[in-house]
PDB file of C-alpha atoms in Angstrom:
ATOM      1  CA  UNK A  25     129.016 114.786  98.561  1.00 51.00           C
ATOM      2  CA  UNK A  26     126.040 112.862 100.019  1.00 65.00           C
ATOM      3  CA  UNK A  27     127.367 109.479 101.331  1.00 83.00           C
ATOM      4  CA  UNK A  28     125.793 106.387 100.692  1.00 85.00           C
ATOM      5  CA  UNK A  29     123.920 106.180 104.236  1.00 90.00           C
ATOM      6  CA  UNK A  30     122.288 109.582 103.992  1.00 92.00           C
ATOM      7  CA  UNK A  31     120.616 108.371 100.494  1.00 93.00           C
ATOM      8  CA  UNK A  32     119.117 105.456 102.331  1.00 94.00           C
ATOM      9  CA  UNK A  33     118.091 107.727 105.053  1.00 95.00           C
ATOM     10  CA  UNK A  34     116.626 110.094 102.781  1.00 95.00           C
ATOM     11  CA  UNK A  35     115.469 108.137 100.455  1.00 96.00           C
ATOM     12  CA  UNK A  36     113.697 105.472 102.736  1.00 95.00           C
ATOM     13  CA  UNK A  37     112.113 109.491 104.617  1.00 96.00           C
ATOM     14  CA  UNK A  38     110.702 110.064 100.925  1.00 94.00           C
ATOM     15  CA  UNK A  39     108.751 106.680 101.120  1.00 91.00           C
ATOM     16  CA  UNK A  40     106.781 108.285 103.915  1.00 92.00           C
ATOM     17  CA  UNK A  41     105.683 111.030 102.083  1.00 96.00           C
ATOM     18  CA  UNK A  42     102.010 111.002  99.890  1.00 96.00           C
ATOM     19  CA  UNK A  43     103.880 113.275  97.652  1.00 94.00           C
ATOM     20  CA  UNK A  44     105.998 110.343  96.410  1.00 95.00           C
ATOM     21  CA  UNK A  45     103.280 107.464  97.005  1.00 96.00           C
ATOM     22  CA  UNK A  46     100.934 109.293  94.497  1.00 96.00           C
ATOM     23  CA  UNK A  47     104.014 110.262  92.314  1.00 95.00           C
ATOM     24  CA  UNK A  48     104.976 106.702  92.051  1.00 97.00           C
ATOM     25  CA  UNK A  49     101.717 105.511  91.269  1.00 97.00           C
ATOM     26  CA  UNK A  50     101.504 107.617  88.288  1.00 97.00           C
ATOM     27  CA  UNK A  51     104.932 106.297  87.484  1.00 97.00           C
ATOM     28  CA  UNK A  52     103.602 102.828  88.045  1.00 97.00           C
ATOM     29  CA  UNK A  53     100.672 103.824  85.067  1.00 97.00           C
ATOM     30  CA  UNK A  54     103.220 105.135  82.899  1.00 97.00           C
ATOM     31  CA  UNK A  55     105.452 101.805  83.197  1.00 96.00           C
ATOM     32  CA  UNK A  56     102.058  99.552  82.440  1.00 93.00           C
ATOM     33  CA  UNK A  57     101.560 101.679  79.464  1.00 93.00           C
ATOM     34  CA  UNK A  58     105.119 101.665  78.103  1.00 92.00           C
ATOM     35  CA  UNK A  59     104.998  97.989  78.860  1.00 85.00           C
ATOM     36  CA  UNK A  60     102.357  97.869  75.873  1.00 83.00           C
ATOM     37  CA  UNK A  61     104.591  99.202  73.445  1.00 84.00           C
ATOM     38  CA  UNK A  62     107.243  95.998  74.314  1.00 80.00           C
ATOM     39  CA  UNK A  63     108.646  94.849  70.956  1.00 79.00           C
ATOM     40  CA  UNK A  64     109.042  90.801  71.451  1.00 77.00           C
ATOM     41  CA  UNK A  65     112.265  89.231  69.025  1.00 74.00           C
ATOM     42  CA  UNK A  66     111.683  85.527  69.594  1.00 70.00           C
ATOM     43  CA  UNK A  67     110.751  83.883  72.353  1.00 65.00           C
ATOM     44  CA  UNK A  68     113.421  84.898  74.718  1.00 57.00           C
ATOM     45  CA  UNK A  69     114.109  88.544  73.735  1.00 63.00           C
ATOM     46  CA  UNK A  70     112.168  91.994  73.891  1.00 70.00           C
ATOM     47  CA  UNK A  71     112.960  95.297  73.548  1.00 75.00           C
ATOM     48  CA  UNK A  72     110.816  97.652  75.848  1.00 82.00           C
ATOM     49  CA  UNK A  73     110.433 101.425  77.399  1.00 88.00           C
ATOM     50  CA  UNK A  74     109.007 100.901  80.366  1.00 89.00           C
ATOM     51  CA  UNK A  75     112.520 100.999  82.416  1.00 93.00           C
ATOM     52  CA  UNK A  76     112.635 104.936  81.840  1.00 96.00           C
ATOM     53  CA  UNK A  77     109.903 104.867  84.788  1.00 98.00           C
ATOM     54  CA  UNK A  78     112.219 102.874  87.140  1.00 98.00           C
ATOM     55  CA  UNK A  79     115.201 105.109  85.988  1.00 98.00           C
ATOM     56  CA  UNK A  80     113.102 107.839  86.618  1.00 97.00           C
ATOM     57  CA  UNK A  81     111.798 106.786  90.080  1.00 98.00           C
ATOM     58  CA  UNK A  82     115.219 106.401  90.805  1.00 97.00           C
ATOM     59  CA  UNK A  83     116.706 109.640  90.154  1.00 97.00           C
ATOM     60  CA  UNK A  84     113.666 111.520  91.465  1.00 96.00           C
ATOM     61  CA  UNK A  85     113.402 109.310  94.986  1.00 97.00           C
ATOM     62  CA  UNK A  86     115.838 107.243  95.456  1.00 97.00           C
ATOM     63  CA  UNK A  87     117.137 103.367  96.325  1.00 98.00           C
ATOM     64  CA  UNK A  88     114.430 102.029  98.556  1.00 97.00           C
ATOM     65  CA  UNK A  89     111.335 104.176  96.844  1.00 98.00           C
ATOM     66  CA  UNK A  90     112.930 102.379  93.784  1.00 98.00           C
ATOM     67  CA  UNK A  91     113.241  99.140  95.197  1.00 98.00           C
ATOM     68  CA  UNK A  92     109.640  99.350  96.016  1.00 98.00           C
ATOM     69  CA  UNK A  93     109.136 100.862  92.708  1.00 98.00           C
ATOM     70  CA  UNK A  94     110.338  98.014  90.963  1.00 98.00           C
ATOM     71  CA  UNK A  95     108.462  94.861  92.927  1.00 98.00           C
ATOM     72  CA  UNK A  96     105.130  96.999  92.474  1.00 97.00           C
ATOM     73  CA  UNK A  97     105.033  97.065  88.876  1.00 97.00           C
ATOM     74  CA  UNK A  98     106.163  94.168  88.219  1.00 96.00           C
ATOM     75  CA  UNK A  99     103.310  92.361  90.550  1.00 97.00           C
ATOM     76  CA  UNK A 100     100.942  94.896  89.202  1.00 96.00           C
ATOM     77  CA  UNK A 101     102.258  94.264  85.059  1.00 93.00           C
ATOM     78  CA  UNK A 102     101.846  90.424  85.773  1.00 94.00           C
ATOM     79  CA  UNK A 103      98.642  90.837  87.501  1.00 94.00           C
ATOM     80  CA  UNK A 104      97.053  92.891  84.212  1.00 93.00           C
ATOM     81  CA  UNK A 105      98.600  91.209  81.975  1.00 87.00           C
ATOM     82  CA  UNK A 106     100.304  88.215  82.504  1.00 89.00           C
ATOM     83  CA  UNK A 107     103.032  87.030  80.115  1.00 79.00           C
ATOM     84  CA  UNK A 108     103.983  83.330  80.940  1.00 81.00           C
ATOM     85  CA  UNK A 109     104.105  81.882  84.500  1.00 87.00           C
ATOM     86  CA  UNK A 110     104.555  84.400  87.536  1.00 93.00           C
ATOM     87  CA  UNK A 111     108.331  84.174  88.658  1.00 95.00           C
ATOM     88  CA  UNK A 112     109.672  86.110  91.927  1.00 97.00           C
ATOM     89  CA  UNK A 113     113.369  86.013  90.147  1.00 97.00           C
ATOM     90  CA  UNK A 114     111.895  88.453  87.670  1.00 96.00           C
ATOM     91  CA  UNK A 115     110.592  90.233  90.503  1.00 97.00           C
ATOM     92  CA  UNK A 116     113.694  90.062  91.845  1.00 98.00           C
ATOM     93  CA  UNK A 117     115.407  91.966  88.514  1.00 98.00           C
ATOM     94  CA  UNK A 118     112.976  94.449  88.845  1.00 97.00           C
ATOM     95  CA  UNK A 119     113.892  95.728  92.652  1.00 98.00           C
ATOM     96  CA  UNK A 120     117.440  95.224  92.056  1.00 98.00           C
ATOM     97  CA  UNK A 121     117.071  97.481  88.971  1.00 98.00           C
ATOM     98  CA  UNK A 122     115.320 100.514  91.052  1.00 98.00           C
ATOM     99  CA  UNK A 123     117.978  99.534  93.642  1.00 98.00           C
ATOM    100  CA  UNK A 124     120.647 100.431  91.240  1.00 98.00           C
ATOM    101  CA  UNK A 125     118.895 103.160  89.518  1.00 98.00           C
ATOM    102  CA  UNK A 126     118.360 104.877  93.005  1.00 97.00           C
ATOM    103  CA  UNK A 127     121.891 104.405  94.515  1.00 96.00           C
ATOM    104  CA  UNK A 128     123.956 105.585  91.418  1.00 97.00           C
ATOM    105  CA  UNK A 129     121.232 108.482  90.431  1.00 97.00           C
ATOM    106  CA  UNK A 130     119.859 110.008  93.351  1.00 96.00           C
ATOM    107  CA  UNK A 131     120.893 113.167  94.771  1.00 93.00           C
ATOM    108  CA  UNK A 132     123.319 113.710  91.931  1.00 94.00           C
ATOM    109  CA  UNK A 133     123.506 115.903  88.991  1.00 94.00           C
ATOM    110  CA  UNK A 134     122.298 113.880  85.590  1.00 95.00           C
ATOM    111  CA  UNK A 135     125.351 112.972  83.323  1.00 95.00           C
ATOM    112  CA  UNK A 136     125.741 110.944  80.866  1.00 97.00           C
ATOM    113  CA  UNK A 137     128.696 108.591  82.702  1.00 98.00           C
ATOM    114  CA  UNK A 138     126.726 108.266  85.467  1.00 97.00           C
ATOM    115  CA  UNK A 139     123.351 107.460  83.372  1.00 98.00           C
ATOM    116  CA  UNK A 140     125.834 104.712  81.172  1.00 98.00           C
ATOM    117  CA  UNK A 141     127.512 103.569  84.623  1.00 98.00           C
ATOM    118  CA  UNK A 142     123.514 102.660  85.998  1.00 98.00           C
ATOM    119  CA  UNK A 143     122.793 101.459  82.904  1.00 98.00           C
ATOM    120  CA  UNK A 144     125.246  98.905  82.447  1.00 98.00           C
ATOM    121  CA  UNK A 145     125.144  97.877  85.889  1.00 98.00           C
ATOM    122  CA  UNK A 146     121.658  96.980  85.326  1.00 98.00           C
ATOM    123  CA  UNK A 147     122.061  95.689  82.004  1.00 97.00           C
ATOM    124  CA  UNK A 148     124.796  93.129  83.137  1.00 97.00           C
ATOM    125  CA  UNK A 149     123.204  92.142  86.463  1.00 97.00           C
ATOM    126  CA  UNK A 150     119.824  92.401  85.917  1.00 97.00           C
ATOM    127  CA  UNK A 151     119.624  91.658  82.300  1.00 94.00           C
ATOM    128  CA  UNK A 152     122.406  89.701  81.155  1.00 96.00           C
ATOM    129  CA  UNK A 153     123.310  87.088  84.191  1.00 96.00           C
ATOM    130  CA  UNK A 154     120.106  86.772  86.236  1.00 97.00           C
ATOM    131  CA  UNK A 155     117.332  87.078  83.324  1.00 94.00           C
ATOM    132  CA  UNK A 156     119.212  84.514  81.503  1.00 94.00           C
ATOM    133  CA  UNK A 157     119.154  82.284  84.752  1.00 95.00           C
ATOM    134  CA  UNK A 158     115.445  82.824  85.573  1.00 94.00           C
ATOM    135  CA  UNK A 159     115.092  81.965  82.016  1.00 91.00           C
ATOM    136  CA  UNK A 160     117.170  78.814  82.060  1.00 92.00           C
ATOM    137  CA  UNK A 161     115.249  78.366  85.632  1.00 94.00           C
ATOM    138  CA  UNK A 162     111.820  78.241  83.968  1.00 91.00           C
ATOM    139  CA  UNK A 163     112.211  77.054  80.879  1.00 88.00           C
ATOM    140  CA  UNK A 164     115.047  75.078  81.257  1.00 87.00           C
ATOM    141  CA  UNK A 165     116.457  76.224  78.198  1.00 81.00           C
ATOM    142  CA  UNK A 166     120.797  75.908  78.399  1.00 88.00           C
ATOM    143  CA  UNK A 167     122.081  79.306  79.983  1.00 90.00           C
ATOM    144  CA  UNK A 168     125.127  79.404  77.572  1.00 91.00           C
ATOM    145  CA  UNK A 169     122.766  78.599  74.542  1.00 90.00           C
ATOM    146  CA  UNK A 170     120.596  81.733  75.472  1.00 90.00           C
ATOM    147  CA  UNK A 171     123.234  84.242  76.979  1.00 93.00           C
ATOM    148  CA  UNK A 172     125.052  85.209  73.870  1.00 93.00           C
ATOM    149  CA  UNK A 173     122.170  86.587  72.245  1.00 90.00           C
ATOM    150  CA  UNK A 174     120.928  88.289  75.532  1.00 90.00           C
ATOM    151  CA  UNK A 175     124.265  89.781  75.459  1.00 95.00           C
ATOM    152  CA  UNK A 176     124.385  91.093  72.185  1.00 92.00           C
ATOM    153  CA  UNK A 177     121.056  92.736  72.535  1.00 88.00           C
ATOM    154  CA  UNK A 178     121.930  94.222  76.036  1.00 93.00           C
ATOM    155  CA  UNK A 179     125.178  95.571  74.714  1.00 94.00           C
ATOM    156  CA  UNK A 180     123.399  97.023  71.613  1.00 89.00           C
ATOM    157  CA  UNK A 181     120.819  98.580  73.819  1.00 89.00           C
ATOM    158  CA  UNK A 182     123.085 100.268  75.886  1.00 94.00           C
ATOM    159  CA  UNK A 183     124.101 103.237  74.186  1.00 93.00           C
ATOM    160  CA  UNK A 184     120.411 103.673  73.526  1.00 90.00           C
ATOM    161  CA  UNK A 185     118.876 102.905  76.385  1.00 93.00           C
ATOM    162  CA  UNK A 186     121.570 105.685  78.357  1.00 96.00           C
ATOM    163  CA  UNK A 187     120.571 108.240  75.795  1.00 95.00           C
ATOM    164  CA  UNK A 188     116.731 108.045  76.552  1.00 94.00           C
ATOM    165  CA  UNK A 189     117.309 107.996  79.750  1.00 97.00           C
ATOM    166  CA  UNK A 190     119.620 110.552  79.896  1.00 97.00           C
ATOM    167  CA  UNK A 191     116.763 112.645  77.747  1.00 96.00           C
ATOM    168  CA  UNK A 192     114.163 112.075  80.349  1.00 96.00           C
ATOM    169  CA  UNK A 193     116.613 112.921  83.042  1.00 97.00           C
ATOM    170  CA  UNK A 194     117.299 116.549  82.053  1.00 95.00           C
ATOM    171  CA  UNK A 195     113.888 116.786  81.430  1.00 94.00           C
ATOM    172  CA  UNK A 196     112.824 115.759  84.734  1.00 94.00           C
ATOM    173  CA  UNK A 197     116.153 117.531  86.339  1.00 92.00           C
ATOM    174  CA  UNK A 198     113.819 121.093  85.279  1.00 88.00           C
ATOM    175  CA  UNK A 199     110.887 120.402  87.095  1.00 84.00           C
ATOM    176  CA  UNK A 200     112.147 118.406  89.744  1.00 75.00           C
ATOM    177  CA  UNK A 201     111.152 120.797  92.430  1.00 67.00           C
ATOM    178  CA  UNK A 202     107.153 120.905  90.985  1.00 69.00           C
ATOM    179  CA  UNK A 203     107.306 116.923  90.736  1.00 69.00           C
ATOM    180  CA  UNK A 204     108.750 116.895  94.733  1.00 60.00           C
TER     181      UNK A 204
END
């Protein structure tokens, strides 16, 4: 079992390869497309694809490649096409969500529990709590008025979100070694 040091260690060594910078970038494409296909419900929900990538990243390279992962497309989605006013607490979300992704899925063989455990993690923190607050932060809409109905859709979303992700993870778990 690979202990929580040596996936920073190897996971900040993949950074340095142009392997995983070129990788990433194509990742970073694929997110900007999938971002397209968002689905808004109102004005303070939307259902999207575009975390596969960062789930992805995350598996494939790890915490900090994720991390960085995360604050690049999110700079790079605002700066193509820019949904509201720019907000580093979104940015935020998005780097703690590779963090997560990277530090429960890397190194380790895909599951489901594990896929549901990263999920949820990043569904509660990420989604739930600090969306909601950035939200209330901007907007200044009332955090309790909007965080029930972030919660139901998060908690609705989970099951699916864990099975597509769990899809693209056995895909990508067969060609891991071309991808690397």
């Amino acid at each position: 079992m690979t202990d929580i040091k040596d996936i920073f260690l190897f996971s900040y060594r993949e950074l340095k390869k142009v392997r995983t910078i070129t990788t990433v970038a194509m990742f970073v494409a694929l997110s900007i497309i999938l971002g397209a296909f968002t689905v808004p419900i109102g004005n303070f929900l939307k259902i999207g694809f575009s975390s596969l990538t960062t789930v992805s990243v995350g598996y494939l390279f790890g915490p900090i490649v994720g991390s960085v992962f995360g604050a690049v497309t999110d700079v790079v989605k605002y700066a193509i096409k820019p949904t509201g006013p720019f907000f580093p607490g979104f940015t935020l979300n998005a780097i703690i969500a590779g963090f997560i992704y990277g530090s429960i899925l890397y190194k380790k063989q895909v599951d489901i529990k594990r896929i549901f455990i990263a999920e949820f993690f990043v569904s509660l923190f990420c989604n739930i709590l600090l969306g909601t607050l950035w939200l209330n932060v901007l907007y200044g809409k009332a955090f309790i008025a909007i965080l029930p109905m972030r919660a139901l859709k998060n908690i609705i979303l989970l099951p699916i979100n864990s099975f597509m992700a769990f899809a693209i993870l056995k895909f990508l778990e067969q060609y891991k070694q071309k991808i690397k």
